[in-house]
C-alpha positions as a printed NumPy array, in Angstrom:
array([[ 24.929,  -6.664,  63.369],
       [ 22.737,  -8.711,  65.717],
       [ 20.381,  -5.929,  66.797],
       [ 19.54 ,  -5.177,  62.774],
       [ 19.819,  -8.614,  61.998],
       [ 16.792,  -8.141,  59.539],
       [ 18.099,  -5.57 ,  57.857],
       [ 20.577,  -6.73 ,  54.965],
       [ 22.843,  -3.509,  54.289],
       [ 23.246,  -2.927,  57.623],
       [ 24.291,  -6.093,  58.618],
       [ 27.074,  -6.238,  55.766],
       [ 27.899,  -2.777,  56.551],
       [ 28.436,  -4.606,  59.839],
       [ 30.091,  -7.196,  58.589],
       [ 32.792,  -5.122,  56.44 ],
       [ 33.801,  -2.722,  59.462],
       [ 34.523,  -6.541,  61.582],
       [ 36.705,  -7.413,  58.947],
       [ 38.532,  -4.087,  58.859],
       [ 38.859,  -4.525,  61.968],
       [ 40.374,  -7.965,  62.014],
       [ 43.091,  -7.239,  59.266],
       [ 44.158,  -4.506,  61.211],
       [ 44.318,  -6.633,  64.063],
       [ 45.578,  -9.162,  62.406],
       [ 48.971,  -6.401,  60.959],
       [ 48.948,  -5.339,  64.756],
       [ 50.202,  -8.514,  66.64 ],
       [ 52.112,  -9.513,  63.298],
       [ 54.209,  -6.431,  63.378],
       [ 54.508,  -7.208,  66.802],
       [ 56.006, -10.617,  66.474],
       [ 58.188,  -9.662,  63.903],
       [ 59.782,  -7.202,  66.019],
       [ 59.779,  -9.072,  68.836],
       [ 61.86 , -12.218,  66.948],
       [ 64.099,  -9.661,  65.038],
       [ 64.674,  -7.7  ,  69.014],
       [ 65.65 , -11.551,  69.794],
       [ 67.749, -12.6  ,  67.48 ],
       [ 65.707, -15.055,  66.214],
       [ 65.33 , -13.999,  62.826],
       [ 67.72 , -14.411,  60.48 ],
       [ 68.232, -13.375,  56.708],
       [ 67.559, -15.958,  53.88 ],
       [ 70.666, -16.313,  51.685],
       [ 69.181, -17.118,  48.631],
       [ 69.293, -16.252,  44.998],
       [ 66.552, -13.9  ,  43.415],
       [ 65.994, -11.343,  40.139],
       [ 66.294,  -7.736,  41.346],
       [ 64.506,  -6.533,  38.481],
       [ 61.686,  -9.127,  38.46 ],
       [ 61.706,  -8.232,  42.466],
       [ 61.46 ,  -4.268,  42.051],
       [ 58.748,  -5.083,  39.417],
       [ 56.387,  -6.923,  41.734],
       [ 56.791,  -4.749,  45.141],
       [ 56.139,  -1.916,  42.64 ],
       [ 53.189,  -3.282,  40.8  ],
       [ 51.68 ,  -3.733,  44.73 ],
       [ 51.947,  -0.296,  45.496],
       [ 51.206,   1.062,  42.368],
       [ 47.511,  -0.809,  42.764],
       [ 47.509,   1.808,  46.322],
       [ 48.652,   4.912,  44.202],
       [ 46.456,   4.145,  41.277],
       [ 42.954,   4.51 ,  43.597],
       [ 44.764,   7.706,  45.326],
       [ 45.196,   9.047,  41.418],
       [ 49.21 ,   9.881,  42.495],
       [ 52.257,   9.141,  40.219],
       [ 54.208,   6.397,  41.005],
       [ 58.204,   6.874,  39.559],
       [ 60.522,   4.199,  39.463],
       [ 63.456,   4.653,  37.645],
       [ 66.956,   1.518,  37.903],
       [ 70.045,   2.685,  37.278],
       [ 71.198,   1.269,  33.554],
       [ 74.099,  -1.651,  33.64 ],
       [ 73.097,  -2.161,  37.734],
       [ 73.998,  -6.533,  38.316],
       [ 69.902,  -7.757,  38.443],
       [ 71.382, -11.569,  39.512],
       [ 71.655, -11.116,  43.718],
       [ 71.907, -13.362,  46.416],
       [ 69.733, -12.484,  49.51 ],
       [ 66.67 , -11.955,  51.88 ],
       [ 63.989, -10.937,  49.383],
       [ 60.849, -11.242,  51.503],
       [ 62.492,  -8.998,  54.212],
       [ 64.217,  -6.598,  51.756],
       [ 60.395,  -6.385,  50.299],
       [ 58.927,  -5.932,  53.693],
       [ 61.352,  -3.177,  54.109],
       [ 60.352,  -1.307,  50.883],
       [ 56.818,  -1.698,  51.272],
       [ 57.013,  -0.518,  54.933],
       [ 58.871,   2.759,  53.748],
       [ 56.362,   3.217,  49.643],
       [ 53.64 ,   2.645,  51.755],
       [ 53.541,   4.852,  53.901],
       [ 54.831,   7.371,  50.956],
       [ 50.991,   6.825,  50.164],
       [ 49.629,   7.177,  53.041],
       [ 51.089,  10.595,  53.824],
       [ 51.139,  11.89 ,  50.397],
       [ 47.537,  13.64 ,  49.491],
       [ 45.806,  12.732,  46.069],
       [ 47.212,  13.272,  43.128],
       [ 50.867,  13.824,  44.84 ],
       [ 53.947,  11.921,  43.566],
       [ 55.471,   8.836,  44.974],
       [ 59.544,   8.309,  43.18 ],
       [ 61.697,   4.758,  43.864],
       [ 64.918,   4.875,  42.604],
       [ 67.376,   2.148,  42.632],
       [ 71.167,   2.113,  42.104],
       [ 74.365,  -0.28 ,  42.56 ],
       [ 76.858,   1.278,  44.619],
       [ 80.83 ,   0.053,  44.79 ],
       [ 80.937,  -3.397,  46.612],
       [ 82.162,  -3.085,  49.873],
       [ 85.877,  -4.65 ,  50.795],
       [ 84.128,  -7.924,  51.499],
       [ 83.147,  -7.781,  47.696],
       [ 79.639,  -7.816,  48.579],
       [ 77.289,  -5.718,  46.003],
       [ 75.881,  -2.61 ,  47.524],
       [ 72.282,  -0.615,  46.581],
       [ 71.038,   2.617,  47.207],
       [ 67.187,   2.542,  46.834],
       [ 65.48 ,   5.856,  47.562],
       [ 61.861,   6.605,  48.32 ],
       [ 61.356,  10.079,  47.803],
       [ 57.566,  11.594,  48.154],
       [ 55.959,  14.861,  48.374],
       [ 53.73 ,  14.544,  50.636],
       [ 52.635,  16.183,  54.15 ],
       [ 56.648,  15.759,  55.688],
       [ 57.572,  14.899,  58.651],
       [ 59.034,  17.535,  61.725],
       [ 62.357,  17.337,  62.193],
       [ 61.437,  16.82 ,  66.481],
       [ 59.824,  13.973,  65.466],
       [ 62.131,  12.398,  62.819],
       [ 64.676,  11.729,  66.24 ],
       [ 62.539,   9.231,  66.822],
       [ 60.395,   7.635,  63.832],
       [ 62.51 ,   4.464,  64.489],
       [ 61.03 ,   4.188,  67.572],
       [ 58.393,   1.497,  68.592],
       [ 54.628,   2.765,  68.545],
       [ 56.057,   6.329,  67.981],
       [ 54.032,   8.438,  65.605],
       [ 53.894,  11.893,  64.908],
       [ 50.88 ,  13.886,  66.738],
       [ 48.876,  16.045,  64.265],
       [ 45.139,  16.021,  62.832],
       [ 46.63 ,  14.772,  59.484],
       [ 48.276,  12.018,  60.545],
       [ 45.805,  11.335,  63.553],
       [ 43.55 ,  10.534,  61.175],
       [ 45.534,   8.053,  59.287],
       [ 46.063,   4.419,  60.577],
       [ 49.117,   2.982,  61.663],
       [ 50.831,   1.092,  64.786],
       [ 54.039,   3.014,  64.974],
       [ 55.826,  -0.334,  63.915],
       [ 56.587,  -0.328,  60.097],
       [ 59.902,   1.654,  61.068],
       [ 61.638,  -0.03 ,  63.743],
       [ 60.84 ,  -3.033,  62.086],
       [ 62.253,  -1.211,  58.287],
       [ 65.663,   0.01 ,  60.803],
       [ 65.959,  -3.443,  62.372],
       [ 66.179,  -5.568,  59.071],
       [ 68.466,  -2.632,  57.744],
       [ 70.743,  -3.484,  60.741],
       [ 70.3  ,  -6.871,  60.196],
       [ 71.144,  -6.407,  56.482],
       [ 75.013,  -3.881,  57.774],
       [ 72.894,  -1.243,  56.171],
       [ 72.383,   2.272,  56.748],
       [ 68.871,   4.264,  56.818],
       [ 68.38 ,   8.217,  56.717],
       [ 65.654,  10.528,  56.327],
       [ 65.165,  13.784,  54.544],
       [ 61.976,  15.477,  55.065],
       [ 60.521,  18.582,  55.453],
       [ 56.456,  19.738,  56.929],
       [ 54.646,  20.892,  53.578],
       [ 57.249,  20.222,  51.053],
       [ 57.796,  16.29 ,  51.766],
       [ 60.003,  13.092,  52.897],
       [ 63.105,  11.267,  51.414],
       [ 63.633,   7.932,  52.737],
       [ 67.564,   6.627,  51.083]])
């Protein structure tokens, strides 16, 4: 930009690249800090009342802006009779779902399909509500070798398609930590070329 200061179009292009790089760097720093705080036990879960339906609609709305750009079909299915009035940490739950959903968008080709489904399960033996969130896509899928280490920090699958896609390899490690903090489980079903399902 400094070398071409009189060329407005070129300077603007440089500034856009600087801004994009700045956002990526900030994302990496925030992810590292998040992971560090979780692993050192300095992160606690909030216990606040919120409306699960509003939460799902807001999260889906954010993802829909991404799927629209790639002309992907995004379907949200919520089981009937579900209890929407809950107490929990919606910020952490949103971070968890956004990590999985944004990966689904990222690794699903233009025109593909992503599906989010939400079901209420039977309460646990303490009477605590339990919900099953499933994110399924028909994207590029993953190798079984990579699935074994998907929740390890800084791990990314090494394929020509994935290498061109930006990411830090921290999102899934953070997701697994949040799931563990909430006393939940996470499972991955995937096949290369066929898609992925996070349960």
